[in-house]
PDB file of C-alpha atoms and ligand atoms in Angstrom:
ATOM      1  CA  MET T   1       0.000   0.000   0.000  1.00  0.00           C
ATOM      2  CA  ARG T   2       3.007   2.259   0.683  1.00  0.00           C
ATOM      3  CA  ARG T   3       3.552   2.527  -3.160  1.00  0.00           C
ATOM      4  CA  SER T   4       0.355   4.443  -3.645  1.00  0.00           C
ATOM      5  CA  LEU T   5       1.150   6.940  -0.863  1.00  0.00           C
ATOM      6  CA  PRO T   6       3.499   9.260  -2.883  1.00  0.00           C
ATOM      7  CA  LEU T   7       1.005   9.322  -5.767  1.00  0.00           C
ATOM      8  CA  ALA T   8      -1.913  10.171  -3.467  1.00  0.00           C
ATOM      9  CA  ALA T   9       0.184  12.795  -1.716  1.00  0.00           C
ATOM     10  CA  GLY T  10       1.144  14.233  -5.101  1.00  0.00           C
ATOM     11  CA  LEU T  11      -2.491  14.500  -6.171  1.00  0.00           C
ATOM     12  CA  LEU T  12      -3.543  15.985  -2.864  1.00  0.00           C
ATOM     13  CA  ALA T  13      -0.733  18.532  -3.062  1.00  0.00           C
ATOM     14  CA  CYS T  14      -2.024  19.932  -6.359  1.00  0.00           C
ATOM     15  CA  LEU T  15      -5.716  19.963  -5.411  1.00  0.00           C
ATOM     16  CA  PRO T  16      -5.703  23.470  -3.801  1.00  0.00           C
ATOM     17  CA  ALA T  17      -3.991  24.845  -6.926  1.00  0.00           C
ATOM     18  CA  LEU T  18      -6.626  23.214  -9.135  1.00  0.00           C
ATOM     19  CA  ALA T  19      -9.453  24.517  -6.999  1.00  0.00           C
ATOM     20  CA  ASP T  20      -8.048  28.056  -7.156  1.00  0.00           C
ATOM     21  CA  TYR T  21      -7.241  27.979 -10.899  1.00  0.00           C
ATOM     22  CA  PRO T  22      -6.677  30.557 -12.172  1.00  0.00           C
ATOM     23  CA  ASP T  23      -5.145  32.607  -9.379  1.00  0.00           C
ATOM     24  CA  LYS T  24      -2.682  34.596 -11.542  1.00  0.00           C
ATOM     25  CA  PRO T  25      -2.506  35.914 -15.146  1.00  0.00           C
ATOM     26  CA  VAL T  26      -2.508  33.332 -17.956  1.00  0.00           C
ATOM     27  CA  THR T  27      -0.022  33.582 -20.869  1.00  0.00           C
ATOM     28  CA  LEU T  28      -1.600  33.227 -24.310  1.00  0.00           C
ATOM     29  CA  VAL T  29       1.120  32.444 -26.856  1.00  0.00           C
ATOM     30  CA  VAL T  30       0.575  33.771 -30.379  1.00  0.00           C
ATOM     31  CA  PRO T  31       2.970  31.965 -32.760  1.00  0.00           C
ATOM     32  CA  PHE T  32       3.295  34.972 -35.073  1.00  0.00           C
ATOM     33  CA  ALA T  33       4.437  38.613 -34.812  1.00  0.00           C
ATOM     34  CA  ALA T  34       2.270  41.198 -33.063  1.00  0.00           C
ATOM     35  CA  GLY T  35      -0.265  43.082 -35.185  1.00  0.00           C
ATOM     36  CA  GLY T  36      -1.027  40.222 -37.591  1.00  0.00           C
ATOM     37  CA  PRO T  37      -4.265  38.255 -38.049  1.00  0.00           C
ATOM     38  CA  THR T  38      -3.490  35.619 -35.404  1.00  0.00           C
ATOM     39  CA  ASP T  39      -2.555  38.337 -32.940  1.00  0.00           C
ATOM     40  CA  LYS T  40      -5.796  40.213 -33.660  1.00  0.00           C
ATOM     41  CA  VAL T  41      -7.913  37.124 -32.939  1.00  0.00           C
ATOM     42  CA  ALA T  42      -5.895  36.443 -29.770  1.00  0.00           C
ATOM     43  CA  ARG T  43      -6.279  39.971 -28.367  1.00  0.00           C
ATOM     44  CA  ASP T  44     -10.017  40.032 -29.037  1.00  0.00           C
ATOM     45  CA  LEU T  45     -10.349  36.554 -27.477  1.00  0.00           C
ATOM     46  CA  ALA T  46      -8.212  37.502 -24.444  1.00  0.00           C
ATOM     47  CA  GLU T  47     -10.597  40.384 -23.695  1.00  0.00           C
ATOM     48  CA  ALA T  48     -13.670  38.147 -24.102  1.00  0.00           C
ATOM     49  CA  LEU T  49     -12.135  35.409 -21.908  1.00  0.00           C
ATOM     50  CA  ARG T  50     -11.061  37.718 -19.048  1.00  0.00           C
ATOM     51  CA  LYS T  51     -14.361  37.643 -17.147  1.00  0.00           C
ATOM     52  CA  PRO T  52     -15.548  34.043 -17.761  1.00  0.00           C
ATOM     53  CA  LEU T  53     -12.092  32.599 -17.018  1.00  0.00           C
ATOM     54  CA  GLY T  54     -11.479  34.995 -14.114  1.00  0.00           C
ATOM     55  CA  ALA T  55      -7.966  35.912 -15.195  1.00  0.00           C
ATOM     56  CA  THR T  56      -6.065  38.421 -17.289  1.00  0.00           C
ATOM     57  CA  LEU T  57      -4.544  36.854 -20.384  1.00  0.00           C
ATOM     58  CA  ILE T  58      -1.124  38.194 -21.340  1.00  0.00           C
ATOM     59  CA  ILE T  59      -0.259  37.840 -25.022  1.00  0.00           C
ATOM     60  CA  GLU T  60       3.227  36.536 -25.812  1.00  0.00           C
ATOM     61  CA  ASN T  61       4.171  36.745 -29.525  1.00  0.00           C
ATOM     62  CA  ILE T  62       6.663  34.071 -30.547  1.00  0.00           C
ATOM     63  CA  GLY T  63       7.017  34.237 -34.347  1.00  0.00           C
ATOM     64  CA  GLY T  64       9.247  32.198 -36.610  1.00  0.00           C
ATOM     65  CA  VAL T  65       9.375  28.958 -38.608  1.00  0.00           C
ATOM     66  CA  GLY T  66       5.773  29.243 -39.719  1.00  0.00           C
ATOM     67  CA  GLY T  67       4.362  29.277 -36.195  1.00  0.00           C
ATOM     68  CA  THR T  68       6.149  26.119 -35.039  1.00  0.00           C
ATOM     69  CA  LEU T  69       8.434  27.964 -32.571  1.00  0.00           C
ATOM     70  CA  GLY T  70       5.460  29.333 -30.632  1.00  0.00           C
ATOM     71  CA  ALA T  71       3.619  26.017 -30.808  1.00  0.00           C
ATOM     72  CA  ASN T  72       6.667  24.235 -29.407  1.00  0.00           C
ATOM     73  CA  ARG T  73       6.983  26.769 -26.579  1.00  0.00           C
ATOM     74  CA  VAL T  74       3.520  25.726 -25.390  1.00  0.00           C
ATOM     75  CA  ALA T  75       4.040  22.012 -26.044  1.00  0.00           C
ATOM     76  CA  LYS T  76       7.027  22.164 -23.670  1.00  0.00           C
ATOM     77  CA  ALA T  77       5.401  24.455 -21.046  1.00  0.00           C
ATOM     78  CA  ALA T  78       4.269  23.338 -17.566  1.00  0.00           C
ATOM     79  CA  PRO T  79       0.822  21.666 -17.881  1.00  0.00           C
ATOM     80  CA  ASP T  80      -0.762  23.942 -15.270  1.00  0.00           C
ATOM     81  CA  GLY T  81      -3.189  25.977 -17.370  1.00  0.00           C
ATOM     82  CA  TYR T  82      -1.057  29.135 -17.228  1.00  0.00           C
ATOM     83  CA  THR T  83       0.446  28.812 -20.745  1.00  0.00           C
ATOM     84  CA  LEU T  84      -2.018  28.485 -23.615  1.00  0.00           C
ATOM     85  CA  LEU T  85      -1.672  28.644 -27.404  1.00  0.00           C
ATOM     86  CA  LEU T  86      -3.934  30.265 -29.965  1.00  0.00           C
ATOM     87  CA  HIS T  87      -3.120  28.678 -33.324  1.00  0.00           C
ATOM     88  CA  HIS T  88      -4.779  28.023 -36.650  1.00  0.00           C
ATOM     89  CA  ILE T  89      -4.730  25.824 -39.763  1.00  0.00           C
ATOM     90  CA  GLY T  90      -0.942  26.185 -39.685  1.00  0.00           C
ATOM     91  CA  LEU T  91      -0.867  23.616 -36.861  1.00  0.00           C
ATOM     92  CA  ALA T  92      -2.146  21.098 -39.414  1.00  0.00           C
ATOM     93  CA  SER T  93      -0.262  22.315 -42.501  1.00  0.00           C
ATOM     94  CA  ALA T  94       3.064  22.379 -40.627  1.00  0.00           C
ATOM     95  CA  THR T  95       2.520  18.725 -39.734  1.00  0.00           C
ATOM     96  CA  ALA T  96       2.211  17.948 -43.446  1.00  0.00           C
ATOM     97  CA  LEU T  97       5.057  20.273 -44.530  1.00  0.00           C
ATOM     98  CA  TYR T  98       7.864  19.577 -42.050  1.00  0.00           C
ATOM     99  CA  ARG T  99       9.637  16.222 -42.109  1.00  0.00           C
ATOM    100  CA  THR T 100      10.311  16.637 -38.369  1.00  0.00           C
ATOM    101  CA  LEU T 101       8.694  18.940 -35.828  1.00  0.00           C
ATOM    102  CA  PRO T 102       9.874  19.519 -32.210  1.00  0.00           C
ATOM    103  CA  TYR T 103       6.438  18.436 -30.981  1.00  0.00           C
ATOM    104  CA  LYS T 104       3.769  15.868 -31.884  1.00  0.00           C
ATOM    105  CA  THR T 105       0.646  17.742 -33.040  1.00  0.00           C
ATOM    106  CA  LEU T 106      -1.935  15.216 -31.884  1.00  0.00           C
ATOM    107  CA  GLU T 107      -0.123  14.060 -28.729  1.00  0.00           C
ATOM    108  CA  ASP T 108       1.614  17.048 -27.141  1.00  0.00           C
ATOM    109  CA  PHE T 109      -1.406  19.325 -26.686  1.00  0.00           C
ATOM    110  CA  GLU T 110      -4.669  19.338 -24.832  1.00  0.00           C
ATOM    111  CA  TYR T 111      -7.335  20.571 -27.282  1.00  0.00           C
ATOM    112  CA  LEU T 112      -9.471  23.240 -25.593  1.00  0.00           C
ATOM    113  CA  GLY T 113     -12.015  24.036 -28.306  1.00  0.00           C
ATOM    114  CA  MET T 114     -12.205  25.941 -31.581  1.00  0.00           C
ATOM    115  CA  VAL T 115     -12.671  29.702 -31.934  1.00  0.00           C
ATOM    116  CA  ASN T 116     -13.427  30.945 -35.438  1.00  0.00           C
ATOM    117  CA  GLU T 117     -12.866  30.592 -39.183  1.00  0.00           C
ATOM    118  CA  VAL T 118     -11.294  33.444 -41.125  1.00  0.00           C
ATOM    119  CA  PRO T 119     -11.426  33.812 -44.911  1.00  0.00           C
ATOM    120  CA  MET T 120      -8.358  34.760 -46.922  1.00  0.00           C
ATOM    121  CA  THR T 121      -7.930  37.401 -49.590  1.00  0.00           C
ATOM    122  CA  LEU T 122      -5.419  37.630 -52.394  1.00  0.00           C
ATOM    123  CA  VAL T 123      -3.983  41.163 -52.193  1.00  0.00           C
ATOM    124  CA  GLY T 124      -1.357  43.057 -54.153  1.00  0.00           C
ATOM    125  CA  ARG T 125       0.753  46.187 -53.776  1.00  0.00           C
ATOM    126  CA  ALA T 126      -1.127  49.377 -54.715  1.00  0.00           C
ATOM    127  CA  SER T 127       1.258  50.052 -57.633  1.00  0.00           C
ATOM    128  CA  LEU T 128       0.480  46.738 -59.362  1.00  0.00           C
ATOM    129  CA  PRO T 129      -0.879  47.484 -62.890  1.00  0.00           C
ATOM    130  CA  ALA T 130      -3.849  45.128 -62.281  1.00  0.00           C
ATOM    131  CA  ASN T 131      -7.230  46.038 -60.797  1.00  0.00           C
ATOM    132  CA  THR T 132      -9.140  42.820 -61.410  1.00  0.00           C
ATOM    133  CA  TYR T 133      -8.171  39.186 -61.030  1.00  0.00           C
ATOM    134  CA  ALA T 134      -8.142  38.788 -64.859  1.00  0.00           C
ATOM    135  CA  GLU T 135      -5.657  41.681 -65.139  1.00  0.00           C
ATOM    136  CA  LEU T 136      -3.577  40.186 -62.292  1.00  0.00           C
ATOM    137  CA  ALA T 137      -3.478  36.798 -64.066  1.00  0.00           C
ATOM    138  CA  ARG T 138      -2.166  38.505 -67.212  1.00  0.00           C
ATOM    139  CA  TRP T 139       0.452  40.453 -65.228  1.00  0.00           C
ATOM    140  CA  LEU T 140       1.609  37.298 -63.405  1.00  0.00           C
ATOM    141  CA  ASP T 141       1.914  35.445 -66.715  1.00  0.00           C
ATOM    142  CA  ALA T 142       3.908  38.308 -68.240  1.00  0.00           C
ATOM    143  CA  ASN T 143       6.246  38.572 -65.212  1.00  0.00           C
ATOM    144  CA  LYS T 144       7.095  34.929 -64.564  1.00  0.00           C
ATOM    145  CA  GLY T 145      10.372  34.631 -62.650  1.00  0.00           C
ATOM    146  CA  LYS T 146      10.082  38.177 -61.246  1.00  0.00           C
ATOM    147  CA  ILE T 147       7.144  37.805 -58.830  1.00  0.00           C
ATOM    148  CA  ASN T 148       7.601  38.086 -55.032  1.00  0.00           C
ATOM    149  CA  LEU T 149       4.927  36.493 -52.823  1.00  0.00           C
ATOM    150  CA  ALA T 150       5.058  37.251 -49.067  1.00  0.00           C
ATOM    151  CA  HIS T 151       4.015  34.841 -46.303  1.00  0.00           C
ATOM    152  CA  ALA T 152       4.554  34.131 -42.598  1.00  0.00           C
ATOM    153  CA  GLY T 153       6.911  31.179 -42.930  1.00  0.00           C
ATOM    154  CA  THR T 154       6.623  27.606 -44.191  1.00  0.00           C
ATOM    155  CA  GLY T 155       3.551  26.056 -42.610  1.00  0.00           C
ATOM    156  CA  SER T 156       1.725  29.331 -42.001  1.00  0.00           C
ATOM    157  CA  ALA T 157      -1.754  29.981 -43.404  1.00  0.00           C
ATOM    158  CA  SER T 158      -0.401  32.609 -45.782  1.00  0.00           C
ATOM    159  CA  HIS T 159       2.235  30.140 -46.965  1.00  0.00           C
ATOM    160  CA  LEU T 160      -0.363  27.385 -47.495  1.00  0.00           C
ATOM    161  CA  CYS T 161      -2.591  29.825 -49.404  1.00  0.00           C
ATOM    162  CA  GLY T 162       0.362  30.978 -51.513  1.00  0.00           C
ATOM    163  CA  LEU T 163       1.294  27.361 -52.224  1.00  0.00           C
ATOM    164  CA  LEU T 164      -2.245  26.546 -53.404  1.00  0.00           C
ATOM    165  CA  PHE T 165      -2.387  29.731 -55.491  1.00  0.00           C
ATOM    166  CA  GLN T 166       0.877  28.933 -57.291  1.00  0.00           C
ATOM    167  CA  ALA T 167      -0.360  25.392 -57.934  1.00  0.00           C
ATOM    168  CA  ALA T 168      -3.739  26.693 -59.200  1.00  0.00           C
ATOM    169  CA  ILE T 169      -2.126  29.016 -61.782  1.00  0.00           C
ATOM    170  CA  LYS T 170       0.991  26.865 -62.340  1.00  0.00           C
ATOM    171  CA  ILE T 171       3.343  29.811 -61.870  1.00  0.00           C
ATOM    172  CA  ASP T 172       6.335  29.488 -59.547  1.00  0.00           C
ATOM    173  CA  MET T 173       7.048  32.632 -57.505  1.00  0.00           C
ATOM    174  CA  THR T 174       9.842  33.842 -55.247  1.00  0.00           C
ATOM    175  CA  THR T 175       8.370  33.448 -51.772  1.00  0.00           C
ATOM    176  CA  VAL T 176       9.493  35.860 -49.025  1.00  0.00           C
ATOM    177  CA  PRO T 177       8.994  34.590 -45.423  1.00  0.00           C
ATOM    178  CA  TYR T 178       8.317  36.894 -42.445  1.00  0.00           C
ATOM    179  CA  LYS T 179       7.696  36.266 -38.736  1.00  0.00           C
ATOM    180  CA  GLY T 180       4.069  37.130 -39.387  1.00  0.00           C
ATOM    181  CA  THR T 181       1.906  38.862 -41.952  1.00  0.00           C
ATOM    182  CA  ALA T 182       2.029  42.128 -40.015  1.00  0.00           C
ATOM    183  CA  PRO T 183       5.661  42.724 -41.104  1.00  0.00           C
ATOM    184  CA  ALA T 184       4.804  41.188 -44.485  1.00  0.00           C
ATOM    185  CA  MET T 185       1.966  43.698 -44.897  1.00  0.00           C
ATOM    186  CA  ASN T 186       4.409  46.544 -44.166  1.00  0.00           C
ATOM    187  CA  ASP T 187       6.543  45.437 -47.117  1.00  0.00           C
ATOM    188  CA  LEU T 188       3.483  45.000 -49.345  1.00  0.00           C
ATOM    189  CA  LEU T 189       2.382  48.546 -48.440  1.00  0.00           C
ATOM    190  CA  GLY T 190       5.915  49.709 -49.224  1.00  0.00           C
ATOM    191  CA  GLY T 191       5.912  47.899 -52.558  1.00  0.00           C
ATOM    192  CA  GLN T 192       8.851  45.640 -51.616  1.00  0.00           C
ATOM    193  CA  VAL T 193       6.762  42.544 -52.419  1.00  0.00           C
ATOM    194  CA  ASP T 194       4.083  42.090 -55.085  1.00  0.00           C
ATOM    195  CA  ILE T 195       1.323  39.888 -53.665  1.00  0.00           C
ATOM    196  CA  MET T 196       0.227  38.077 -50.534  1.00  0.00           C
ATOM    197  CA  CYS T 197      -2.563  35.745 -49.537  1.00  0.00           C
ATOM    198  CA  ASP T 198      -3.678  36.798 -46.065  1.00  0.00           C
ATOM    199  CA  GLN T 199      -6.582  36.638 -43.687  1.00  0.00           C
ATOM    200  CA  THR T 200      -9.329  39.254 -43.791  1.00  0.00           C
ATOM    201  CA  THR T 201      -8.562  40.075 -40.134  1.00  0.00           C
ATOM    202  CA  ASN T 202      -5.361  41.661 -41.476  1.00  0.00           C
ATOM    203  CA  THR T 203      -6.353  42.844 -44.928  1.00  0.00           C
ATOM    204  CA  THR T 204      -9.853  44.342 -44.500  1.00  0.00           C
ATOM    205  CA  GLY T 205      -8.636  47.724 -43.219  1.00  0.00           C
ATOM    206  CA  GLN T 206      -5.955  48.014 -45.918  1.00  0.00           C
ATOM    207  CA  ILE T 207      -8.470  47.074 -48.642  1.00  0.00           C
ATOM    208  CA  GLU T 208     -10.992  49.608 -47.287  1.00  0.00           C
ATOM    209  CA  SER T 209      -8.355  52.360 -47.326  1.00  0.00           C
ATOM    210  CA  GLY T 210      -7.208  51.431 -50.841  1.00  0.00           C
ATOM    211  CA  LYS T 211      -3.635  50.914 -49.613  1.00  0.00           C
ATOM    212  CA  VAL T 212      -3.574  47.444 -51.194  1.00  0.00           C
ATOM    213  CA  LYS T 213      -5.374  46.002 -54.198  1.00  0.00           C
ATOM    214  CA  ALA T 214      -7.677  43.029 -53.557  1.00  0.00           C
ATOM    215  CA  TYR T 215      -8.478  40.383 -56.158  1.00  0.00           C
ATOM    216  CA  VAL T 216     -10.369  37.397 -54.757  1.00  0.00           C
ATOM    217  CA  VAL T 217     -11.605  35.874 -51.520  1.00  0.00           C
ATOM    218  CA  THR T 218     -10.771  32.212 -50.898  1.00  0.00           C
ATOM    219  CA  THR T 219     -14.233  31.236 -49.613  1.00  0.00           C
ATOM    220  CA  THR T 220     -16.876  29.421 -51.629  1.00  0.00           C
ATOM    221  CA  LYS T 221     -19.336  32.308 -51.104  1.00  0.00           C
ATOM    222  CA  ARG T 222     -18.743  36.078 -51.307  1.00  0.00           C
ATOM    223  CA  LEU T 223     -18.271  37.801 -47.945  1.00  0.00           C
ATOM    224  CA  ALA T 224     -20.834  40.040 -46.192  1.00  0.00           C
ATOM    225  CA  ALA T 225     -18.354  42.579 -44.749  1.00  0.00           C
ATOM    226  CA  PRO T 226     -19.013  45.784 -46.807  1.00  0.00           C
ATOM    227  CA  ALA T 227     -15.362  46.300 -47.811  1.00  0.00           C
ATOM    228  CA  LEU T 228     -15.129  42.705 -49.092  1.00  0.00           C
ATOM    229  CA  ALA T 229     -18.598  42.076 -50.564  1.00  0.00           C
ATOM    230  CA  LYS T 230     -17.556  43.186 -54.077  1.00  0.00           C
ATOM    231  CA  LEU T 231     -14.634  40.738 -54.238  1.00  0.00           C
ATOM    232  CA  PRO T 232     -15.278  37.662 -56.395  1.00  0.00           C
ATOM    233  CA  THR T 233     -14.641  34.244 -54.942  1.00  0.00           C
ATOM    234  CA  ALA T 234     -11.636  32.328 -56.259  1.00  0.00           C
ATOM    235  CA  GLU T 235     -14.035  29.958 -58.011  1.00  0.00           C
ATOM    236  CA  GLU T 236     -15.787  32.857 -59.789  1.00  0.00           C
ATOM    237  CA  ALA T 237     -12.368  34.043 -60.932  1.00  0.00           C
ATOM    238  CA  GLY T 238     -11.676  30.634 -62.434  1.00  0.00           C
ATOM    239  CA  LEU T 239      -9.307  29.400 -59.722  1.00  0.00           C
ATOM    240  CA  LYS T 240     -10.366  25.808 -59.182  1.00  0.00           C
ATOM    241  CA  GLY T 241      -9.665  24.072 -55.851  1.00  0.00           C
ATOM    242  CA  PHE T 242      -8.371  27.226 -54.222  1.00  0.00           C
ATOM    243  CA  ASN T 243     -10.562  27.414 -51.125  1.00  0.00           C
ATOM    244  CA  VAL T 244      -8.789  28.201 -47.861  1.00  0.00           C
ATOM    245  CA  SER T 245     -10.522  29.118 -44.613  1.00  0.00           C
ATOM    246  CA  VAL T 246      -8.274  29.666 -41.600  1.00  0.00           C
ATOM    247  CA  TRP T 247      -9.697  27.991 -38.513  1.00  0.00           C
ATOM    248  CA  HIS T 248      -8.343  28.951 -35.063  1.00  0.00           C
ATOM    249  CA  GLY T 249      -8.270  26.823 -31.906  1.00  0.00           C
ATOM    250  CA  LEU T 250      -7.078  27.027 -28.319  1.00  0.00           C
ATOM    251  CA  TYR T 251      -4.487  24.608 -26.865  1.00  0.00           C
ATOM    252  CA  ALA T 252      -2.666  23.756 -23.616  1.00  0.00           C
ATOM    253  CA  PRO T 253       0.290  21.434 -22.970  1.00  0.00           C
ATOM    254  CA  ARG T 254      -0.482  17.713 -22.745  1.00  0.00           C
ATOM    255  CA  GLY T 255      -1.079  16.700 -19.138  1.00  0.00           C
ATOM    256  CA  THR T 256      -2.983  19.845 -18.171  1.00  0.00           C
ATOM    257  CA  PRO T 257      -5.477  18.530 -15.554  1.00  0.00           C
ATOM    258  CA  LYS T 258      -8.942  17.758 -16.955  1.00  0.00           C
ATOM    259  CA  ALA T 259     -10.545  20.061 -14.372  1.00  0.00           C
ATOM    260  CA  VAL T 260      -8.464  22.937 -15.787  1.00  0.00           C
ATOM    261  CA  VAL T 261      -9.205  21.926 -19.405  1.00  0.00           C
ATOM    262  CA  ASP T 262     -12.922  21.838 -18.585  1.00  0.00           C
ATOM    263  CA  LYS T 263     -12.755  25.249 -16.856  1.00  0.00           C
ATOM    264  CA  ILE T 264     -11.009  26.841 -19.851  1.00  0.00           C
ATOM    265  CA  ASN T 265     -13.417  25.191 -22.303  1.00  0.00           C
ATOM    266  CA  ALA T 266     -16.434  26.440 -20.320  1.00  0.00           C
ATOM    267  CA  ALA T 267     -14.962  29.967 -20.279  1.00  0.00           C
ATOM    268  CA  LEU T 268     -14.261  29.767 -24.031  1.00  0.00           C
ATOM    269  CA  ARG T 269     -17.882  28.858 -24.750  1.00  0.00           C
ATOM    270  CA  VAL T 270     -19.026  31.942 -22.813  1.00  0.00           C
ATOM    271  CA  ALA T 271     -16.386  34.175 -24.447  1.00  0.00           C
ATOM    272  CA  LEU T 272     -17.550  33.161 -27.935  1.00  0.00           C
ATOM    273  CA  THR T 273     -21.032  34.505 -27.127  1.00  0.00           C
ATOM    274  CA  ASP T 274     -19.594  37.900 -26.134  1.00  0.00           C
ATOM    275  CA  ALA T 275     -21.355  40.585 -28.234  1.00  0.00           C
ATOM    276  CA  ASP T 276     -18.266  42.781 -28.586  1.00  0.00           C
ATOM    277  CA  PHE T 277     -16.133  39.814 -29.635  1.00  0.00           C
ATOM    278  CA  HIS T 278     -18.698  38.927 -32.307  1.00  0.00           C
ATOM    279  CA  LYS T 279     -18.901  42.536 -33.537  1.00  0.00           C
ATOM    280  CA  ARG T 280     -15.144  42.985 -33.820  1.00  0.00           C
ATOM    281  CA  GLN T 281     -14.494  39.632 -35.445  1.00  0.00           C
ATOM    282  CA  GLU T 282     -17.437  39.721 -37.868  1.00  0.00           C
ATOM    283  CA  ALA T 283     -16.479  43.237 -39.047  1.00  0.00           C
ATOM    284  CA  LEU T 284     -13.213  41.612 -40.216  1.00  0.00           C
ATOM    285  CA  GLY T 285     -14.910  38.722 -42.002  1.00  0.00           C
ATOM    286  CA  ALA T 286     -14.420  36.093 -39.278  1.00  0.00           C
ATOM    287  CA  VAL T 287     -17.135  33.541 -38.439  1.00  0.00           C
ATOM    288  CA  ILE T 288     -17.317  32.417 -34.796  1.00  0.00           C
ATOM    289  CA  ILE T 289     -17.452  28.648 -34.270  1.00  0.00           C
ATOM    290  CA  ASN T 290     -20.783  27.501 -32.856  1.00  0.00           C
ATOM    291  CA  ASP T 291     -20.874  23.753 -33.472  1.00  0.00           C
ATOM    292  CA  ALA T 292     -19.594  20.455 -32.064  1.00  0.00           C
ATOM    293  CA  ARG T 293     -15.992  21.608 -32.547  1.00  0.00           C
ATOM    294  CA  LEU T 294     -16.360  23.720 -29.405  1.00  0.00           C
ATOM    295  CA  ALA T 295     -15.845  20.436 -27.539  1.00  0.00           C
ATOM    296  CA  PRO T 296     -12.193  19.361 -27.010  1.00  0.00           C
ATOM    297  CA  ALA T 297     -12.719  15.858 -28.434  1.00  0.00           C
ATOM    298  CA  GLU T 298     -14.385  17.188 -31.611  1.00  0.00           C
ATOM    299  CA  HIS T 299     -11.751  19.908 -31.909  1.00  0.00           C
ATOM    300  CA  LYS T 300      -9.020  17.271 -31.890  1.00  0.00           C
ATOM    301  CA  LYS T 301     -10.907  15.053 -34.370  1.00  0.00           C
ATOM    302  CA  PHE T 302     -11.272  18.022 -36.730  1.00  0.00           C
ATOM    303  CA  VAL T 303      -7.545  18.847 -36.599  1.00  0.00           C
ATOM    304  CA  GLU T 304      -6.652  15.205 -37.266  1.00  0.00           C
ATOM    305  CA  ALA T 305      -8.994  15.228 -40.286  1.00  0.00           C
ATOM    306  CA  GLU T 306      -7.397  18.477 -41.520  1.00  0.00           C
ATOM    307  CA  ILE T 307      -3.905  16.949 -41.262  1.00  0.00           C
ATOM    308  CA  ASN T 308      -5.087  13.962 -43.308  1.00  0.00           C
ATOM    309  CA  LYS T 309      -6.808  16.270 -45.848  1.00  0.00           C
ATOM    310  CA  LEU T 310      -3.934  18.742 -46.231  1.00  0.00           C
ATOM    311  CA  GLY T 311      -1.207  16.111 -46.570  1.00  0.00           C
ATOM    312  CA  PRO T 312      -2.114  15.024 -50.130  1.00  0.00           C
ATOM    313  CA  VAL T 313      -3.078  18.612 -51.136  1.00  0.00           C
ATOM    314  CA  ILE T 314       0.335  19.941 -50.062  1.00  0.00           C
ATOM    315  CA  LYS T 315       2.108  16.954 -51.635  1.00  0.00           C
ATOM    316  CA  ALA T 316       0.300  17.642 -54.920  1.00  0.00           C
ATOM    317  CA  ALA T 317       1.415  21.297 -54.757  1.00  0.00           C
ATOM    318  CA  GLY T 318       4.811  20.114 -53.528  1.00  0.00           C
ATOM    319  CA  GLN T 319       6.876  21.606 -56.333  1.00  0.00           C
ATOM    320  CA  TYR T 320       5.922  25.022 -54.948  1.00  0.00           C
ATOM    321  CA  ALA T 321       6.632  24.198 -51.280  1.00  0.00           C
ATOM    322  CA  ASP T 322       9.699  26.009 -49.907  1.00  0.00           C
TER     323      ASP T 322
HETATM  324  C1  MLT S 401      -0.234  33.099 -41.069  1.00  0.00           C
HETATM  325  O1  MLT S 401      -0.343  31.915 -40.851  1.00  0.00           O
HETATM  326  O2  MLT S 401      -0.037  33.597 -42.180  1.00  0.00           O
HETATM  327  C2  MLT S 401      -0.357  33.941 -39.873  1.00  0.00           C
HETATM  328  O3  MLT S 401      -1.691  33.970 -39.507  1.00  0.00           O
HETATM  329  C3  MLT S 401       0.177  35.273 -40.076  1.00  0.00           C
HETATM  330  C4  MLT S 401       0.084  36.058 -38.811  1.00  0.00           C
HETATM  331  O4  MLT S 401      -0.805  35.820 -37.979  1.00  0.00           O
HETATM  332  O5  MLT S 401       0.927  36.936 -38.678  1.00  0.00           O
END
């Protein structure tokens, strides 16, 4: 019986901490640079989670290697509920794109529930001599070998979208990686790069102000947001099989106690009904998740299905992968 004593003592020792969770600020890791689309979702979510979770969430931006550095920081963090990760489709595409990753996507995280889906837009520098997708297609064809496409690193959503775009039009481009699409957008605004495929949470304001040119949205239906409603879908523009919607989910390190996982999931469900969160996200084209994928088990099943779906898609586009 003595063998079970240390284990029981260990469990008892952590019970007060569990009961009081959270009793200090929680770190929310964003695996891309501040100011980009992932960061925008995270900051809106942190505000909506503050009350239902009963803690301040402090954003920590860890960009680099297509989001895998930040993901690994959380995979290796203490499983105590005080280090969480907000990540997106890149968690799945990186699994298909990297031969080795410093973490195991389906084993090293607790899945806490999904957050939203964000459409992508194909945007270009304001000085591009192309105002419609047809004109852009002609310009791309005439400038083969001289086109620079920006993204947030191999495995990021912008990289995946760029990969699928190159495969759809069969034109190879010079791809320029950044620690996030906030710095990438700066170079697009400055004319240092030609085009980028990025989430509407980062491009809507620039499209509205005319600082970038917008060509298509990557959703199967046109978007409701006023600044984006006039944009044709990729399908309408003749781009077959080029549909990308960037889903976001919340994660904790594997081994985070179930009571803590359940508390965070319950708080997430409340946060996603927050009126201000809805208003801010929907104004940028995002759609809040309100289905079975709010549950951790369904969230994990969805990500596994996405990994299995994206693998062959990325392999087929492989000649364009960095
Ligand atoms: C991406 O995957 O492209 C990221 O969302 C970019 C970012 O958030 O900075």
